[in-house]
GROMACS .gro file of C-alpha atoms in nm:
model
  403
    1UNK     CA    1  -1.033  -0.561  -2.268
    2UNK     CA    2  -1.419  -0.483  -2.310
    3UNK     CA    3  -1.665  -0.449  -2.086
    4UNK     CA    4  -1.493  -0.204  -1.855
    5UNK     CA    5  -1.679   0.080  -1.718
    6UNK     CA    6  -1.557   0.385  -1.452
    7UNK     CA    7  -1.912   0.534  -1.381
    8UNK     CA    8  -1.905   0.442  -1.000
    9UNK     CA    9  -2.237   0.355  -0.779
   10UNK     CA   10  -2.457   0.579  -0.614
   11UNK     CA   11  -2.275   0.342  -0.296
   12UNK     CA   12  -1.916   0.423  -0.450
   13UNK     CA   13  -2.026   0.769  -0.453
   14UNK     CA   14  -2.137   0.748  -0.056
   15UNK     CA   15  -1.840   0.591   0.050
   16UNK     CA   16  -1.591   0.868  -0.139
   17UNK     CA   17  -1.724   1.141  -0.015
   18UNK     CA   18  -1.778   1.018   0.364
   19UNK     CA   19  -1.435   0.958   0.340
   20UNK     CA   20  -1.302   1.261   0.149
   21UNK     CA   21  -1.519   1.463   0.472
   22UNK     CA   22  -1.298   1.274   0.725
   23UNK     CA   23  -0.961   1.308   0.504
   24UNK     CA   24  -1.030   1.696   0.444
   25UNK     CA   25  -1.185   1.760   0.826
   26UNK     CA   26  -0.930   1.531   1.018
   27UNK     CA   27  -0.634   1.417   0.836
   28UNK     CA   28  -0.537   1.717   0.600
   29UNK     CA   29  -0.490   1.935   0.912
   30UNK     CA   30  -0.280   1.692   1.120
   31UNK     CA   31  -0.023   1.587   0.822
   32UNK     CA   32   0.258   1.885   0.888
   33UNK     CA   33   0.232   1.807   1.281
   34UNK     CA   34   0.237   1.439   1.239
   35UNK     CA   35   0.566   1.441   0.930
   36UNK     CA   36   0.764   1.666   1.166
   37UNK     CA   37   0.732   1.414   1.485
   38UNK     CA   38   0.792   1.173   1.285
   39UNK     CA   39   0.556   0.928   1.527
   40UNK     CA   40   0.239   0.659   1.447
   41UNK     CA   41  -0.098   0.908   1.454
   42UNK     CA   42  -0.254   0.745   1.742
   43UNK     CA   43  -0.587   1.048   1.789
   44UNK     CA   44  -0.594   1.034   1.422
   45UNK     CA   45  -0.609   0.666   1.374
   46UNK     CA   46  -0.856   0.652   1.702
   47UNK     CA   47  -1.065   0.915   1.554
   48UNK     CA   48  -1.106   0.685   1.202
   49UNK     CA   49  -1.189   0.371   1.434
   50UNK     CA   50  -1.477   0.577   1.614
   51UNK     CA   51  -1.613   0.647   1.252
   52UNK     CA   52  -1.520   0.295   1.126
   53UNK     CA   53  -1.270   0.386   0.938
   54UNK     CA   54  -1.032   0.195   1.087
   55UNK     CA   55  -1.212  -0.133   1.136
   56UNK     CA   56  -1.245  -0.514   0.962
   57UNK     CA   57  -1.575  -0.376   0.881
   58UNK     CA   58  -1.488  -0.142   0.677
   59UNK     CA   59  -1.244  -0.298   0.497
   60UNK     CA   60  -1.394  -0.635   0.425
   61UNK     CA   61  -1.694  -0.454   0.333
   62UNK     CA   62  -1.549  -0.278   0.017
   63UNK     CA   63  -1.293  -0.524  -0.085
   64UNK     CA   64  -1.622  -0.734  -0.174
   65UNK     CA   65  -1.785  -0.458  -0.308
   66UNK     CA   66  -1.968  -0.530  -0.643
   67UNK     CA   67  -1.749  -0.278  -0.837
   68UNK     CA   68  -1.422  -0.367  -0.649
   69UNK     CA   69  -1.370   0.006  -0.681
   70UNK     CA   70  -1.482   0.126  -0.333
   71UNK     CA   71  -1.142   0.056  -0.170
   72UNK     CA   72  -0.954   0.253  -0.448
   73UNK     CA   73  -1.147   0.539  -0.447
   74UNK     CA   74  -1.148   0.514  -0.077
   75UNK     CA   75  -0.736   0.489  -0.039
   76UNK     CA   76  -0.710   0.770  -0.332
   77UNK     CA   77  -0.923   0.985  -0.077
   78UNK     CA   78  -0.751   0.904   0.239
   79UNK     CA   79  -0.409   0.979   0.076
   80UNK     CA   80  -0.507   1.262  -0.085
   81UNK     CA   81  -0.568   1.441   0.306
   82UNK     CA   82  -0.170   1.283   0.369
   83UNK     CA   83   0.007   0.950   0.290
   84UNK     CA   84   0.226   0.949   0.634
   85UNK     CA   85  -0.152   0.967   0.819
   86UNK     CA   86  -0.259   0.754   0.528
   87UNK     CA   87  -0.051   0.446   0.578
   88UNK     CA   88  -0.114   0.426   0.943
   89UNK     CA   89  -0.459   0.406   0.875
   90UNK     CA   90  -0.438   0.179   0.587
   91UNK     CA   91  -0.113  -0.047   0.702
   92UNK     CA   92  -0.281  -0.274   0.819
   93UNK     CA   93  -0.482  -0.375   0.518
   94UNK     CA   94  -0.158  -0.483   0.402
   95UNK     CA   95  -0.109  -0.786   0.650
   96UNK     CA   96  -0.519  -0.834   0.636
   97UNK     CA   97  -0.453  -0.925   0.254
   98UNK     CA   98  -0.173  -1.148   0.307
   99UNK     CA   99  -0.370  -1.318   0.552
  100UNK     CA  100  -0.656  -1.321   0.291
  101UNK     CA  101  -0.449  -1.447   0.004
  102UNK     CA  102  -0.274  -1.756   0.193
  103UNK     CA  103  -0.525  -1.828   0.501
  104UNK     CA  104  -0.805  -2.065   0.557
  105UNK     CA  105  -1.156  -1.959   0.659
  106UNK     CA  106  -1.084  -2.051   1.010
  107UNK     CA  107  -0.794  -1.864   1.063
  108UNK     CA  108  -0.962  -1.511   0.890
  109UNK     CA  109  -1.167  -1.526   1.119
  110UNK     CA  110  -0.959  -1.575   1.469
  111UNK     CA  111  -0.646  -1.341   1.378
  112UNK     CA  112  -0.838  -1.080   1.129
  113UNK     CA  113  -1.028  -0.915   1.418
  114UNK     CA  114  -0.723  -0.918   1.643
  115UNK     CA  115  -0.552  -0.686   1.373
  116UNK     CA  116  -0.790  -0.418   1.357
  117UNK     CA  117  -0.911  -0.415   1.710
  118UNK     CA  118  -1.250  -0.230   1.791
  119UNK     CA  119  -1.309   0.132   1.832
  120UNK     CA  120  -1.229   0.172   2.183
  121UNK     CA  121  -0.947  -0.041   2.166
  122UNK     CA  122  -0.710   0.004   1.844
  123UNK     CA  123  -0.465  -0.249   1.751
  124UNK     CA  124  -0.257  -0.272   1.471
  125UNK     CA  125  -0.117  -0.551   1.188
  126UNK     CA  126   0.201  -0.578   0.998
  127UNK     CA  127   0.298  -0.787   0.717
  128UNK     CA  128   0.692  -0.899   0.698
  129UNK     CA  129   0.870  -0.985   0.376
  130UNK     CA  130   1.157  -0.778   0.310
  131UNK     CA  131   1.495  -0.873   0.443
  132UNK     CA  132   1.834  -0.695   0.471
  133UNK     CA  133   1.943  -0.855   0.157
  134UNK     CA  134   1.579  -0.922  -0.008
  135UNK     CA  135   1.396  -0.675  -0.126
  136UNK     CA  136   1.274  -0.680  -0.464
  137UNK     CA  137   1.478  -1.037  -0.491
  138UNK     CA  138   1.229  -1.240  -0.210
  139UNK     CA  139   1.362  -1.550  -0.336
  140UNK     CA  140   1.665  -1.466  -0.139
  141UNK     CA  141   1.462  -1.459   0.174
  142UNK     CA  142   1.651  -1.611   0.464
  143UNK     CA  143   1.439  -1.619   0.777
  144UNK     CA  144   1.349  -1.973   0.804
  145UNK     CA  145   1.069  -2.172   0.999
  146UNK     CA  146   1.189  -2.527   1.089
  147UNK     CA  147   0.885  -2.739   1.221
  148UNK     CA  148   0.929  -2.887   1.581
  149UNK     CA  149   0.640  -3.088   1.690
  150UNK     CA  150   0.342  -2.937   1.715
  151UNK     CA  151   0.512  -2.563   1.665
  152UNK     CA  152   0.672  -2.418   1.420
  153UNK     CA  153   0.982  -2.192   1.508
  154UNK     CA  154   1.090  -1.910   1.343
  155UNK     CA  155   1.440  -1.692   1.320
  156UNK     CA  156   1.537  -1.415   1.117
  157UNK     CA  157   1.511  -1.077   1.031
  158UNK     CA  158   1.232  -0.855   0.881
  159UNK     CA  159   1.306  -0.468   0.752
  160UNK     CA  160   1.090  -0.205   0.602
  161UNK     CA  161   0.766  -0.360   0.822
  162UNK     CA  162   0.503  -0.124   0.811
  163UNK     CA  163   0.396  -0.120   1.169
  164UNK     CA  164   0.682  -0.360   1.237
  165UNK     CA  165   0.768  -0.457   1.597
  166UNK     CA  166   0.435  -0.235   1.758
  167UNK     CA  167   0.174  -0.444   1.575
  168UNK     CA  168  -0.047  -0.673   1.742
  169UNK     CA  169  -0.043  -0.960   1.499
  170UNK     CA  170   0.259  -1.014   1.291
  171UNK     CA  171   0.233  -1.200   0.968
  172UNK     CA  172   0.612  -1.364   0.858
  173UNK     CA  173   0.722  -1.458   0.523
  174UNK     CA  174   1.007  -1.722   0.612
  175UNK     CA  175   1.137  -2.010   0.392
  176UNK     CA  176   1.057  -2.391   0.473
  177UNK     CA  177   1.281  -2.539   0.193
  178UNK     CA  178   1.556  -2.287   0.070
  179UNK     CA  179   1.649  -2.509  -0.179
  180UNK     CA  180   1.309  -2.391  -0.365
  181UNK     CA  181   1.380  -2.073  -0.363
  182UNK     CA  182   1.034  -1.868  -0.320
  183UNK     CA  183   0.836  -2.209  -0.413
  184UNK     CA  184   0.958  -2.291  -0.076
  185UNK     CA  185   0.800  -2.026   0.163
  186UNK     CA  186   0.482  -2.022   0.353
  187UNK     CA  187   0.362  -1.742   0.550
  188UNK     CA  188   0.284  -1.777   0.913
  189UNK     CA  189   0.058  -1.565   1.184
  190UNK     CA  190   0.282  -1.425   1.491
  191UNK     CA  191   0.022  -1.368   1.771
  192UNK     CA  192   0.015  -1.105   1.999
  193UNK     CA  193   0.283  -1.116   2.319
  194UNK     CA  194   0.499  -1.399   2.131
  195UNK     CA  195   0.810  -1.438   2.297
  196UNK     CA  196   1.120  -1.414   2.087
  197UNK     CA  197   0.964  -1.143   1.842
  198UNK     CA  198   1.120  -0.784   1.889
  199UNK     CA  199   1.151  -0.392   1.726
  200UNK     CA  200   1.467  -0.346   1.561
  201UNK     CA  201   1.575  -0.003   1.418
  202UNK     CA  202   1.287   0.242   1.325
  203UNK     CA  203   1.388   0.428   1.056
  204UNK     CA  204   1.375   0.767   0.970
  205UNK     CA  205   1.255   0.841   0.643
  206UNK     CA  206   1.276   1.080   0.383
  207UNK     CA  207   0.901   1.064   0.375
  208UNK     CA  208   0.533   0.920   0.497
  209UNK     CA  209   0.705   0.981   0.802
  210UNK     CA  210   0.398   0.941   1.018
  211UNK     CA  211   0.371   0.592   0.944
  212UNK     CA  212   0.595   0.347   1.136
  213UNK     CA  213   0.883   0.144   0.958
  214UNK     CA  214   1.073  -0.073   1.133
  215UNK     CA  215   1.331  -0.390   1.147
  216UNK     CA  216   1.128  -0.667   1.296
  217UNK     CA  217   1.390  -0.941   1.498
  218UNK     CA  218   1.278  -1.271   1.551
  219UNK     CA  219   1.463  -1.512   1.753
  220UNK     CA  220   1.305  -1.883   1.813
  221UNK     CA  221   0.967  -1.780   1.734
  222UNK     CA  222   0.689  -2.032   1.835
  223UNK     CA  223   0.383  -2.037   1.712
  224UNK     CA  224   0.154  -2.321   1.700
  225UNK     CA  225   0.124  -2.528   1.372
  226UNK     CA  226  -0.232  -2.595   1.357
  227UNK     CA  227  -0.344  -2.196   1.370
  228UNK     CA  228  -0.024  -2.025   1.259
  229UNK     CA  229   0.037  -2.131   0.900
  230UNK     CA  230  -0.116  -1.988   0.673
  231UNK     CA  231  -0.332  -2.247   0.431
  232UNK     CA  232  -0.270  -2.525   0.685
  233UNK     CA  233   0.025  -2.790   0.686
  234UNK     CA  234  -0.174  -3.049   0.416
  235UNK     CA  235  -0.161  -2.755   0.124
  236UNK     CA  236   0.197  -2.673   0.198
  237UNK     CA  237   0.313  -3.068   0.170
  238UNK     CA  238   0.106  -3.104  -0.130
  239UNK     CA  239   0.245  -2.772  -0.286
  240UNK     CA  240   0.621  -2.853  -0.192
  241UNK     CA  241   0.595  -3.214  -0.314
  242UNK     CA  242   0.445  -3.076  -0.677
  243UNK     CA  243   0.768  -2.787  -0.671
  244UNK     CA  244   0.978  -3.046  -0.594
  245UNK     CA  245   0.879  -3.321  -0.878
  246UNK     CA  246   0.929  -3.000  -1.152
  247UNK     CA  247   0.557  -2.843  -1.162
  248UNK     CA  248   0.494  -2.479  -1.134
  249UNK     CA  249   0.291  -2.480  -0.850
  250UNK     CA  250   0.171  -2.168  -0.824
  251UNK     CA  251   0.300  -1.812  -0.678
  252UNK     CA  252   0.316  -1.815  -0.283
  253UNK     CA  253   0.338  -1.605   0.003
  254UNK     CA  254   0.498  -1.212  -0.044
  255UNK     CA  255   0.439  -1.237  -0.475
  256UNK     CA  256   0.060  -1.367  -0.360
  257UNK     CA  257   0.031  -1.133  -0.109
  258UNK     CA  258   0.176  -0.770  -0.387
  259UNK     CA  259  -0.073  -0.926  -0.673
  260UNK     CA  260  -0.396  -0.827  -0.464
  261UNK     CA  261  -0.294  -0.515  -0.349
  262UNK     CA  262  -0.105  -0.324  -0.600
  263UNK     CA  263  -0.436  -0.135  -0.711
  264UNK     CA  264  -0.448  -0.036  -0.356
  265UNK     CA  265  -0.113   0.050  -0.339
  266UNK     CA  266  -0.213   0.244  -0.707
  267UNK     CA  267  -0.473   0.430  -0.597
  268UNK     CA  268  -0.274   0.544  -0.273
  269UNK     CA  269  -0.005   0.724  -0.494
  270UNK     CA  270  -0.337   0.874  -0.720
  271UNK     CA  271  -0.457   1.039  -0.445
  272UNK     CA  272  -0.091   1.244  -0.342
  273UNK     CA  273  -0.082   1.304  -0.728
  274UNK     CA  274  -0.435   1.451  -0.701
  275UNK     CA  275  -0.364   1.654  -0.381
  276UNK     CA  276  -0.048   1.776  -0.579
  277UNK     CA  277  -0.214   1.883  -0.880
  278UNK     CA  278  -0.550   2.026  -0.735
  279UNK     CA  279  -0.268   2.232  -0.479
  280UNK     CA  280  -0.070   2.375  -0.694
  281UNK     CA  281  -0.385   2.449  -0.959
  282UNK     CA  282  -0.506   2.681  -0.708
  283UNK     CA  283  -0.235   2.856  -0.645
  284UNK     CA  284  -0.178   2.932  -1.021
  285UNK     CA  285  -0.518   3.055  -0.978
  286UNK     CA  286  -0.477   3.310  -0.774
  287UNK     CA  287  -0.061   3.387  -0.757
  288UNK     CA  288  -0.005   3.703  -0.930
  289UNK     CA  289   0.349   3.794  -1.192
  290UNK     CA  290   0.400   4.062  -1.394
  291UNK     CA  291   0.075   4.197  -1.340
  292UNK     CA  292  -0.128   3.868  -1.391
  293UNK     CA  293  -0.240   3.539  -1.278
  294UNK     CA  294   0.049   3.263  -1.350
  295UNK     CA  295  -0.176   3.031  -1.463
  296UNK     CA  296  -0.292   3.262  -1.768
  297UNK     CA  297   0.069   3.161  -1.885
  298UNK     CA  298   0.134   2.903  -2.138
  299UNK     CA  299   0.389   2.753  -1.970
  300UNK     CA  300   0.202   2.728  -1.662
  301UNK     CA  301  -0.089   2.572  -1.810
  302UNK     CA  302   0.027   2.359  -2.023
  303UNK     CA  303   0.224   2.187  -1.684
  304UNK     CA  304  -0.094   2.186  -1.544
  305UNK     CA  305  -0.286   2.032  -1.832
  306UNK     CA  306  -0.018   1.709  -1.828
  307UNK     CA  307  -0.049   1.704  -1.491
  308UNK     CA  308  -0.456   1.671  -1.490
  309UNK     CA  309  -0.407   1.425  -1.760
  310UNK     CA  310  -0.163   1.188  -1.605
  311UNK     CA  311  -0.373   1.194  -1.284
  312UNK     CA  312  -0.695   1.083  -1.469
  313UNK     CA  313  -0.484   0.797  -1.632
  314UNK     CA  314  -0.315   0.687  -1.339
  315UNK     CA  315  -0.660   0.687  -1.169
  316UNK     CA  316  -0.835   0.460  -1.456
  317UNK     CA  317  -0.549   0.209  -1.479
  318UNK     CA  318  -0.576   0.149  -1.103
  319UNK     CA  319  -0.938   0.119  -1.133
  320UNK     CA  320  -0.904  -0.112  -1.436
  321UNK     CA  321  -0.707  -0.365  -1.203
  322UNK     CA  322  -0.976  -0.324  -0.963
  323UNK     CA  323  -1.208  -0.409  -1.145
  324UNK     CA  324  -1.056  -0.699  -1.342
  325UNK     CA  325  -0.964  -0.844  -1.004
  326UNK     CA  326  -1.275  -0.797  -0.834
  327UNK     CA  327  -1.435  -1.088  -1.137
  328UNK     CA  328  -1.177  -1.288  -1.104
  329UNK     CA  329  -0.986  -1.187  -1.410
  330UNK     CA  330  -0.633  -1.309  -1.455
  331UNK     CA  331  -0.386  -0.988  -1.510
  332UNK     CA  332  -0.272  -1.160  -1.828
  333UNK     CA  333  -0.082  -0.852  -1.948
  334UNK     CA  334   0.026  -0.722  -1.589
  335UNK     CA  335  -0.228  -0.483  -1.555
  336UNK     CA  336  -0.226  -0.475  -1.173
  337UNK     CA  337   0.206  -0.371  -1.208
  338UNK     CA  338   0.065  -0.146  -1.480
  339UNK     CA  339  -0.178   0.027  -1.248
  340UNK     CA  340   0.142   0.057  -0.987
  341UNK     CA  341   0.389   0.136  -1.217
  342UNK     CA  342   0.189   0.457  -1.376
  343UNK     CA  343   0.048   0.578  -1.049
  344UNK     CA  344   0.345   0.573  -0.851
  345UNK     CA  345   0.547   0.781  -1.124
  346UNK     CA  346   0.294   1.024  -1.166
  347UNK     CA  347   0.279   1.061  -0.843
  348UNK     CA  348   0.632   1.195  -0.814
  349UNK     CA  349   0.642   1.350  -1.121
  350UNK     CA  350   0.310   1.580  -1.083
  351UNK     CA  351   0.460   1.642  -0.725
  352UNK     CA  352   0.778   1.756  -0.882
  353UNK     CA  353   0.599   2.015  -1.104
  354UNK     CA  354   0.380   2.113  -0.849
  355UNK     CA  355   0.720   2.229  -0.652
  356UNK     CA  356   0.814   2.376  -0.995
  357UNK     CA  357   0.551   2.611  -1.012
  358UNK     CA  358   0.545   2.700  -0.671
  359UNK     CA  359   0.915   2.786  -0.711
  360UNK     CA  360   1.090   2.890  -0.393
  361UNK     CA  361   0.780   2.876  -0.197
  362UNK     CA  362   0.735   2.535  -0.292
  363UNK     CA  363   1.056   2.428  -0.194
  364UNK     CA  364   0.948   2.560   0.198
  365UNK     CA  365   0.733   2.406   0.418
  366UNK     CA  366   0.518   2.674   0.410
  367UNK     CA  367   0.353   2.522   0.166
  368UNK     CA  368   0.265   2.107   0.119
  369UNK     CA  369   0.377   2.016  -0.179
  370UNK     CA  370   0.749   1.948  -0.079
  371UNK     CA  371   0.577   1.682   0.114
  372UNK     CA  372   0.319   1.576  -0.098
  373UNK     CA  373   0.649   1.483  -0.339
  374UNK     CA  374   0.890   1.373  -0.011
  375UNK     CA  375   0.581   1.155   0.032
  376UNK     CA  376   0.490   1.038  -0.374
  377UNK     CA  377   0.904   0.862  -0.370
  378UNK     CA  378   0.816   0.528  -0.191
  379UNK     CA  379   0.540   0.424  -0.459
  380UNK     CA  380   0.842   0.402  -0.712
  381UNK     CA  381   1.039   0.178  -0.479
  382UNK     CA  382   0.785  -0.024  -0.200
  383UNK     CA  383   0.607  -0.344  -0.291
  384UNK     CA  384   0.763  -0.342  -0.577
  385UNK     CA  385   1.025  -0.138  -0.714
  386UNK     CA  386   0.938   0.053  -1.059
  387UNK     CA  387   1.203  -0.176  -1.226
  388UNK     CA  388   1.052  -0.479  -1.097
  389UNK     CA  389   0.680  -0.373  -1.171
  390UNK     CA  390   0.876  -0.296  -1.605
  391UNK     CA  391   0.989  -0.643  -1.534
  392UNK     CA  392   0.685  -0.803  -1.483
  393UNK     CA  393   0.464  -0.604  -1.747
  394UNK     CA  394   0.784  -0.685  -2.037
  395UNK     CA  395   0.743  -1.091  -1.965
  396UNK     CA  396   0.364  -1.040  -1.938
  397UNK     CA  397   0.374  -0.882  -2.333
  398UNK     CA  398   0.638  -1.036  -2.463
  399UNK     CA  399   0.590  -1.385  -2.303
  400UNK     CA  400   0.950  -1.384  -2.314
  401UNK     CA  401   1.177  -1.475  -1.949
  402UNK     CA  402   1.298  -1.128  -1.962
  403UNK     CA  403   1.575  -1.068  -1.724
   0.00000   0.00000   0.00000
């Protein structure tokens, strides 16, 4: 691909370090308290909302960005200061996009605002896909909206929600013709104080355990037809009737949904790999052996030298991505899995050298890194597992219907 250039904008530039000041000042500090309880970051999520951090603002404002690079570089910031803190903040992008991706005009802009709130009164969204028993396969998805009237009503059950079961707007991934497999599902908007929709299990979790995961029940669900599905009921008849006389018509819903935000979800994992890397290249800095700095050895620096490297490459594949998607490129060779795929493995992998090099201080909490790498595990399994993201990239280059 030509034509691609990293040098970001004097309002790129603005934007980073406004955020790295908040992520440094604010989050950074709170991350140890926040992991241990285990609990949302209400003050620090309330404290990004009084900045607009948190806020449709904010958000809508850089994913139309000239440079489509302002929202990476702002994630790789926010999750460099802590990825539990991090997803709380940023969790909610997740079910703006979905919304973004499947939605009409009209309905942007009556549920978008309800997700994010304003600054004096937070609320939250969630985006539902996954399933007991489909994960990575979301063809297998088996919470199903049957139409009834004027409503539409909705059963199932949702897992691994981000914000699931405390959010103020749901959105739900359900099927509408199982026989169709994931050709057959539409995604719908759960408004606040539904009856029928309730918190399962939370889970605890081996890491970003300030953000909230959670089963998400849903037992006859109504929501009104006209304002609830997502693209409106004449797109979804006109897309089911092409599935259904043999066209390809088109990814929908949760695939729709993972395509826009995987740079995102990139540059999230880029920033724990940078915190990792910049932590531990301190320490080597200063940590004294055998009467001299560790990082004068070989075997240190050379660690450190792959670990600066992989960082930088994980960073400019996720801002490729950005970029390509930002002019309406087509990711003909998978570049947006790419960008996932590399960042969320060198995410653990720099965290697991960090730890390394530490040795048994690492391994403590006295220092952050155990986190940083408890934290770096998800981006090799969420939204798309590493296997899956392989998948994707091996039918992109080989054109081939790799299984």
């Amino acid at each position: 691909m030509t034509g691609f250039c990293p040098e970001l904008s004097d309002d790129v530039v603005r934007v980073r370090d406004w955020v790295h000041e908040f992520a440094r000042d604010v989050i950074r500090p709170a991350g140890a308290e926040w992991d241990e309880r285990e609990e949302t970051p209400w003050p620090v999520i309330q404290e990004a909302a009084k900045i607009g951090l948190y806020s449709l603002d904010f958000f809508a404002t850089q994913w139309f960005e000239e440079s489509r690079l302002a929202l990476p570089v702002a994630f790789e910031e926010i999750f460099w200061g802590d990825a539990g803190i991090g997803l709380s903040i940023t969790g909610t992008g997740l079910a703006a996009a979905a919304l973004a991706a499947n939605g009409t005009s009209e309905q942007m802009g009556e549920w978008l605002p309800q997700m994010f709130g304003t600054e004096s009164e937070v609320r939250l969204g969630a985006f539902c896909a996954s399933e007991p028993d489909a994960g990575s396969d979301v063809g297998a998805i088996r919470t199903r909206a049957v139409r009834d009237g004027g409503d539409w009503v909705l059963n199932g059950v949702k897992t691994w929600a981000t914000n699931g079961g405390i959010a103020d707007v749901h959105v739900i991934v359900a099927s509408v013709d199982p026989s169709l497999g994931t050709r057959g599902q539409a995604s719908f908007v759960v408004p606040p104080g539904t009856p029928g929709l309730s918190m399962g299990r939370k889970f605890r979790k081996h890491g970003i355990r300030a953000s909230h995961t959670a089963e998400v029940v849903l037992e006859d669900v109504r929501v009104p037809a006209a304002s609830c599905l997502l693209g409106g009921a004449e797109k979804l008849e006109a897309r089911l009737a092409r599935v259904r006389e043999g066209e390809r018509a088109g990814e929908q819903a949760a695939m729709r949904t993972f395509e826009t935000t995987r740079p995102s979800v990139a540059a999230m994992a880029v920033g724990i790999a940078r915190a990792g890397f910049e932590y531990t290249r301190d320490y080597a800095r200063e940590r004294e052996q055998f009467g001299r700095r560790i990082g004068e050895n070989q075997a240190v620096a050379f660690l450190l030298a792959d670990m600066a490297t992989r960082v930088d490459m994980a960073r400019l594949l996720t801002w490729r991505a950005a970029w390509m998607a930002r002019r309406g490129r087509r990711f003909e060779r998978a570049e947006g899995s790419m960008s996932k795929l590399v960042a969320g493995e060198t995410a653990v992998w720099v965290t697991e050298q960090a730890i390394q090099i530490l040795g048994g201080a690492g391994y403590t909490r006295e220092h952050p890194v155990e986190r940083f790498h408890r934290d770096a595990k998800i981006y090799t399994i969420f939204e798309g597992t590493s296997e899956i993201q392989r998948l994707i990239i091996g039918r992109a280059v080989t054109g081939l219907p790799v299984r």
